[in-house]
Amino acid sequence: MEPVVRTERLTKDYGAVLALDALTLDIGPGTTGLVGANGAGKSTFLKILLGLVPATGGRAEVLGHDVATEGAQVRAAVGYLPEHDCLPPDVSASDFVVHLGMMSGLPRVAARERAAEVLRHVGLAEERYRPMGGYSTGMKQKAKLAQALVHDPRLVLLDEPTNGLDPAARDEMLGLVRRIGHDFGIAVIVTSHLLGELERVSDHVVVLDGGTLLRASRTDEFLDATGALLVEVLGDDAQTRMADALAAAGVPVVRRGSLLSVDAADRGPRDVRDVVRDTAAELGLGLVRMQADHRHLEDVFADPSDAAVHDEPGVPRG
Ligand SMILES: Nc1ncnc2c1ncn2[C@@H]1O[C@H](COP(=O)(O)OP(=O)(O)OP(=O)(O)O)[C@@H](O)[C@H]1O
Ligand SMILES: [Mg+2]
């Protein structure tokens, strides 16, 4: 499949800081999580893809367009959720999204219809006529997401969409991100410094460190590497009963706060996921969470043998 993003030795030297260091990477369709610590180069990478910041070396193509010479074509086909607050406080989300839709070339009536649609989709139906200055962080992030979608992009670049959100708002935003990719077939690149939340929504994960590629692989291969699942069950005495039943089934389990960390190393992820699911069902417990057990990037790379760059880039070329 054609990559949606292809970079070759892409470099950004800000002078004092080398933000991207000869980064060669292909990103395919589907949802790709771009993870890295503060300063890893995530935002710089997205801004270069949009043609907002020029690279100082190498090249990048988005949807077959060279970002250095065809920025307008790129931006017509790409939606962007910037990391920082960029919303005019006195303007309503409705007016804002309609305006950006028209700037992207939609006629006024079509822009109105489309804006109402995307605002409903992100869950801002009621509040969309209020000035955005009075919005909570969660509502602001939703308004930023709506404007990224208004012109029917083929690719959206979401820079830390969960930044500043409480757990409930974070889950809601991750649900929206997942639906953009899975239900609408739009390619998504989403950044975070938390690998744990990206692997819930991403088909592929790319790890940047100091402007270089640390690792790119399918999300489920990260699970293979760490070999543990984080499980949360609800019900009477749920964690203890679940832990006992899993141990009885021969699956090693350790408690982690109110959660269970289930060893998935020897069986392959499918198998252990099935065991967890069946065990919860047999005990009559609600299974509310099952995800790879490494919430922070540091956990993933705690074992140095794990930190090798993966053999192939995120998606095979060609
Ligand atoms: N306009 C700029 N001028 C100079 N240095 C910059 C500029 N923008 C970014 N940098 C530097 O480049 C490096 C990468 O920054 P970037 O914002 O791309 O990282 P990031 O991965 O998005 O980080 P964060 O998680 O904090 O958002 C950092 O060291 C940053 O200080
Ligand atoms: Mg950033």
XYZ file of C-alpha atoms and ligand atoms in Angstrom:
350
model
C 0.000 0.000 0.000
C 1.094 3.541 -0.751
C 2.537 5.214 2.335
C 0.700 8.373 3.398
C 3.950 9.838 4.707
C 7.435 9.090 3.446
C 10.540 10.842 4.720
C 14.166 10.457 3.696
C 16.904 11.697 5.997
C 14.542 14.444 7.146
C 16.480 16.913 9.266
C 15.552 20.032 11.234
C 18.361 22.016 12.749
C 17.015 24.967 14.774
C 20.575 26.149 15.351
C 20.824 25.486 19.053
C 18.932 22.202 18.766
C 18.934 19.402 16.222
C 15.214 18.570 16.452
C 15.170 15.921 13.689
C 18.296 14.015 12.778
C 18.171 12.360 9.324
C 14.846 10.673 9.991
C 13.882 8.076 7.375
C 10.415 6.698 7.886
C 7.341 5.432 6.030
C 3.909 5.743 7.591
C 1.064 3.799 6.042
C -2.726 4.138 6.140
C -4.574 3.433 9.384
C -3.736 5.023 12.716
C -0.133 5.604 13.711
C 0.891 6.685 17.182
C 3.969 8.909 17.349
C 5.417 8.696 20.822
C 8.393 10.394 22.411
C 9.469 12.339 25.462
C 9.245 16.144 25.609
C 11.545 17.556 22.965
C 11.775 14.319 20.969
C 10.759 16.164 17.804
C 7.103 15.111 17.442
C 5.611 18.557 16.883
C 8.463 19.586 14.614
C 7.855 16.467 12.512
C 4.145 17.285 12.095
C 4.821 20.955 11.289
C 7.283 19.964 8.583
C 4.741 17.553 7.102
C 2.250 20.431 6.897
C 4.788 22.754 5.296
C 4.500 25.139 8.278
C 8.188 24.772 9.152
C 10.884 24.157 6.516
C 13.219 21.208 6.906
C 16.938 21.961 6.834
C 17.799 18.654 5.180
C 16.317 15.597 3.547
C 12.807 15.420 2.158
C 9.246 14.509 3.063
C 6.218 13.496 1.015
C 2.624 13.527 2.245
C 0.024 11.703 0.125
C 2.500 11.787 -2.736
C 3.144 15.563 -2.492
C 6.537 17.005 -1.669
C 5.986 19.178 1.408
C 8.644 21.693 0.357
C 7.051 22.524 -2.997
C 3.424 21.383 -2.740
C 2.394 22.648 0.685
C -0.986 23.907 -0.540
C -1.962 20.488 -1.938
C -0.826 18.859 1.280
C -2.840 21.207 3.503
C -5.953 20.762 1.314
C -5.906 17.037 2.030
C -4.671 17.086 5.630
C -6.336 18.141 8.891
C -4.262 19.383 11.842
C -4.897 19.607 15.558
C -2.055 21.774 16.937
C -0.704 21.112 20.404
C -1.162 24.601 21.839
C -4.348 26.528 22.436
C -5.094 28.410 19.242
C -8.802 29.177 19.589
C -10.037 32.789 19.437
C -11.835 33.243 22.791
C -14.653 35.500 21.558
C -15.694 33.245 18.684
C -18.112 30.322 18.956
C -17.016 26.852 17.866
C -19.724 26.946 15.232
C -18.491 30.204 13.639
C -14.884 29.079 13.935
C -15.369 25.728 12.216
C -17.607 27.245 9.502
C -14.935 29.893 8.867
C -12.135 27.330 8.574
C -14.326 25.169 6.327
C -14.804 28.133 3.988
C -11.089 28.898 4.072
C -10.561 25.325 2.900
C -12.742 26.052 -0.095
C -16.225 24.915 0.969
C -19.137 27.187 -0.090
C -20.891 28.853 2.893
C -23.913 26.539 2.994
C -21.808 23.403 2.669
C -19.398 24.716 5.319
C -22.336 25.298 7.717
C -23.701 21.807 7.176
C -20.330 20.193 7.449
C -19.430 22.192 10.590
C -22.672 21.136 12.302
C -21.902 17.532 11.362
C -18.337 17.457 12.705
C -19.262 19.385 15.865
C -22.030 16.879 16.555
C -19.594 14.081 15.858
C -17.081 15.317 18.435
C -19.857 15.888 20.976
C -20.092 19.691 20.923
C -23.681 19.875 19.711
C -25.134 21.850 22.618
C -22.292 24.228 23.341
C -21.292 25.129 19.828
C -22.865 28.593 19.837
C -21.026 29.718 22.984
C -17.729 31.663 22.786
C -14.819 29.229 23.060
C -13.077 31.331 25.733
C -15.500 29.818 28.236
C -14.817 26.231 27.195
C -13.191 23.605 29.399
C -9.942 22.071 28.103
C -11.902 19.028 26.947
C -14.303 21.177 24.930
C -11.413 23.139 23.432
C -9.726 19.932 22.313
C -13.005 18.830 20.715
C -13.329 22.141 18.870
C -9.742 21.735 17.645
C -10.577 18.224 16.463
C -13.736 19.423 14.673
C -11.825 22.050 12.684
C -9.266 19.399 11.697
C -12.072 17.326 10.139
C -14.291 19.955 8.550
C -12.819 19.784 5.037
C -12.980 15.973 4.735
C -9.234 15.360 4.937
C -7.627 12.078 3.881
C -5.090 12.364 6.709
C -5.269 14.075 10.095
C -2.278 15.023 12.236
C -3.260 15.214 15.906
C -0.625 16.747 18.177
C -1.284 15.591 21.756
C -5.092 15.638 21.547
C -5.345 14.277 25.119
C -3.048 16.927 26.605
C -4.514 18.413 29.794
C -7.589 16.169 29.830
C -8.929 14.341 32.882
C -9.318 10.545 32.604
C -12.931 10.651 31.392
C -12.255 13.325 28.774
C -9.102 11.452 27.743
C -11.069 8.252 27.139
C -13.662 10.156 25.152
C -10.975 11.809 23.002
C -9.230 8.469 22.402
C -12.602 7.016 21.364
C -13.011 9.834 18.841
C -9.490 9.309 17.503
C -10.142 5.606 17.107
C -13.391 6.263 15.209
C -11.722 8.701 12.816
C -9.390 5.926 11.732
C -11.593 2.858 12.034
C -15.041 4.138 11.022
C -14.172 6.823 8.519
C -11.040 5.339 7.013
C -9.077 8.573 7.440
C -5.362 8.035 8.023
C -4.372 9.354 11.454
C -1.035 10.313 12.966
C -1.463 11.052 16.662
C 1.254 12.075 19.115
C 1.583 11.551 22.843
C 4.300 11.010 25.378
C 2.273 8.112 26.782
C 2.710 4.916 24.830
C -0.064 3.304 26.866
C -2.769 5.532 25.466
C -1.510 5.423 21.889
C -1.505 1.657 21.720
C -5.225 1.704 22.484
C -5.943 3.532 19.246
C -2.975 2.881 16.960
C -2.281 0.146 14.430
C 1.367 1.203 14.334
C 3.602 2.939 16.818
C 6.641 5.058 15.988
C 8.993 6.022 18.814
C 11.123 9.148 18.408
C 14.015 9.950 20.691
C 16.156 13.043 20.279
C 15.006 13.458 16.680
C 15.915 9.927 15.664
C 13.825 6.826 15.122
C 14.071 4.571 18.131
C 11.549 2.070 16.956
C 8.680 1.589 14.502
C 6.471 -1.452 14.549
C 2.965 -2.776 14.624
C 1.298 -2.025 17.936
C 0.828 -5.693 18.794
C 4.575 -6.244 18.448
C 5.088 -3.843 21.343
C 2.960 -6.157 23.394
C 5.141 -9.091 22.397
C 8.187 -7.158 23.497
C 6.967 -6.316 26.989
C 4.883 -9.413 27.426
C 2.408 -8.138 29.981
C -1.222 -7.096 29.934
C -2.831 -4.664 32.313
C -6.257 -5.936 33.312
C -9.048 -4.262 35.256
C -12.184 -6.118 36.321
C -15.254 -4.874 38.158
C -17.353 -6.821 40.652
C -17.322 -8.107 44.237
C -13.747 -8.733 45.309
C -12.969 -8.661 41.606
C -9.157 -8.350 41.542
C -8.593 -11.166 44.050
C -11.000 -13.598 42.405
C -9.628 -12.783 38.975
C -6.012 -13.145 40.140
C -6.750 -16.501 41.787
C -8.598 -17.835 38.747
C -5.868 -16.744 36.341
C -3.171 -18.243 38.557
C -5.187 -21.485 38.655
C -5.301 -21.396 34.840
C -1.503 -21.203 34.837
C -1.256 -17.506 33.948
C 1.181 -15.578 36.195
C -0.414 -12.457 37.665
C 0.826 -9.609 39.856
C -1.231 -6.879 41.498
C -0.567 -3.356 40.394
C -2.615 -1.014 42.564
C -6.234 -1.697 41.753
C -5.222 -3.416 38.514
C -3.694 -6.765 37.587
C -0.607 -7.186 35.466
C -0.894 -10.460 33.580
C 2.198 -12.152 32.185
C 1.584 -12.729 28.478
C 5.142 -13.621 27.498
C 4.983 -17.358 26.876
C 1.633 -17.752 25.185
C 1.411 -14.995 22.587
C -0.986 -12.105 23.099
C -4.138 -13.618 21.490
C -4.142 -16.615 23.691
C -3.749 -14.779 26.992
C -6.321 -12.174 25.967
C -8.780 -15.000 25.346
C -7.986 -16.572 28.722
C -8.518 -13.232 30.480
C -11.787 -12.605 28.660
C -13.134 -16.113 29.341
C -12.044 -16.051 32.981
C -13.801 -12.736 33.599
C -16.938 -14.072 31.911
C -16.887 -17.285 33.958
C -16.560 -15.300 37.192
C -19.300 -12.914 36.130
C -16.923 -9.928 36.371
C -16.994 -6.923 34.080
C -13.799 -6.624 32.048
C -13.260 -2.876 31.792
C -9.666 -2.703 30.643
C -7.122 -4.908 28.902
C -4.075 -3.217 27.451
C -0.329 -3.680 27.242
C 1.252 -3.045 30.602
C 3.614 -0.166 30.078
C 2.034 3.170 30.642
C 5.207 5.175 30.276
C 7.796 5.071 27.604
C 10.554 4.483 30.153
C 8.934 1.193 31.130
C 9.155 -0.086 27.583
C 12.824 0.650 27.335
C 13.772 -0.327 30.851
C 15.271 -3.483 29.381
C 18.145 -2.330 27.144
C 17.761 -5.375 24.861
C 14.387 -3.900 23.977
C 15.673 -0.575 22.736
C 16.938 -1.733 19.346
C 15.436 -0.137 16.266
C 13.039 -2.559 14.688
C 14.265 -4.250 11.504
C 11.794 -2.682 9.157
C 10.152 0.721 9.154
C 6.549 1.033 10.413
C 5.045 -0.072 7.164
C 6.872 -1.939 4.410
C 7.767 0.252 1.476
C 5.921 -0.057 -1.824
N 11.088 27.270 16.941
C 12.064 26.637 17.600
N 13.291 27.196 17.757
C 14.288 26.547 18.397
N 14.176 25.311 18.920
C 12.975 24.697 18.787
C 11.863 25.314 18.139
N 10.827 24.482 18.163
C 11.254 23.374 18.814
N 12.545 23.504 19.193
C 13.346 22.478 19.895
O 13.370 21.302 19.103
C 13.250 20.139 19.917
C 12.042 19.347 19.494
O 10.886 20.090 19.821
P 9.419 19.565 19.486
O 8.477 20.626 19.918
O 9.349 19.123 18.083
O 9.325 18.290 20.441
P 8.061 17.468 20.918
O 8.413 16.037 20.788
O 6.834 17.946 20.242
O 7.992 17.849 22.471
P 6.739 18.019 23.461
O 6.372 16.634 23.915
O 7.285 18.844 24.577
O 5.633 18.697 22.712
C 13.189 20.641 21.343
O 14.467 20.578 21.889
C 12.735 22.080 21.200
O 13.210 22.864 22.256
Mg 5.119 18.739 20.874
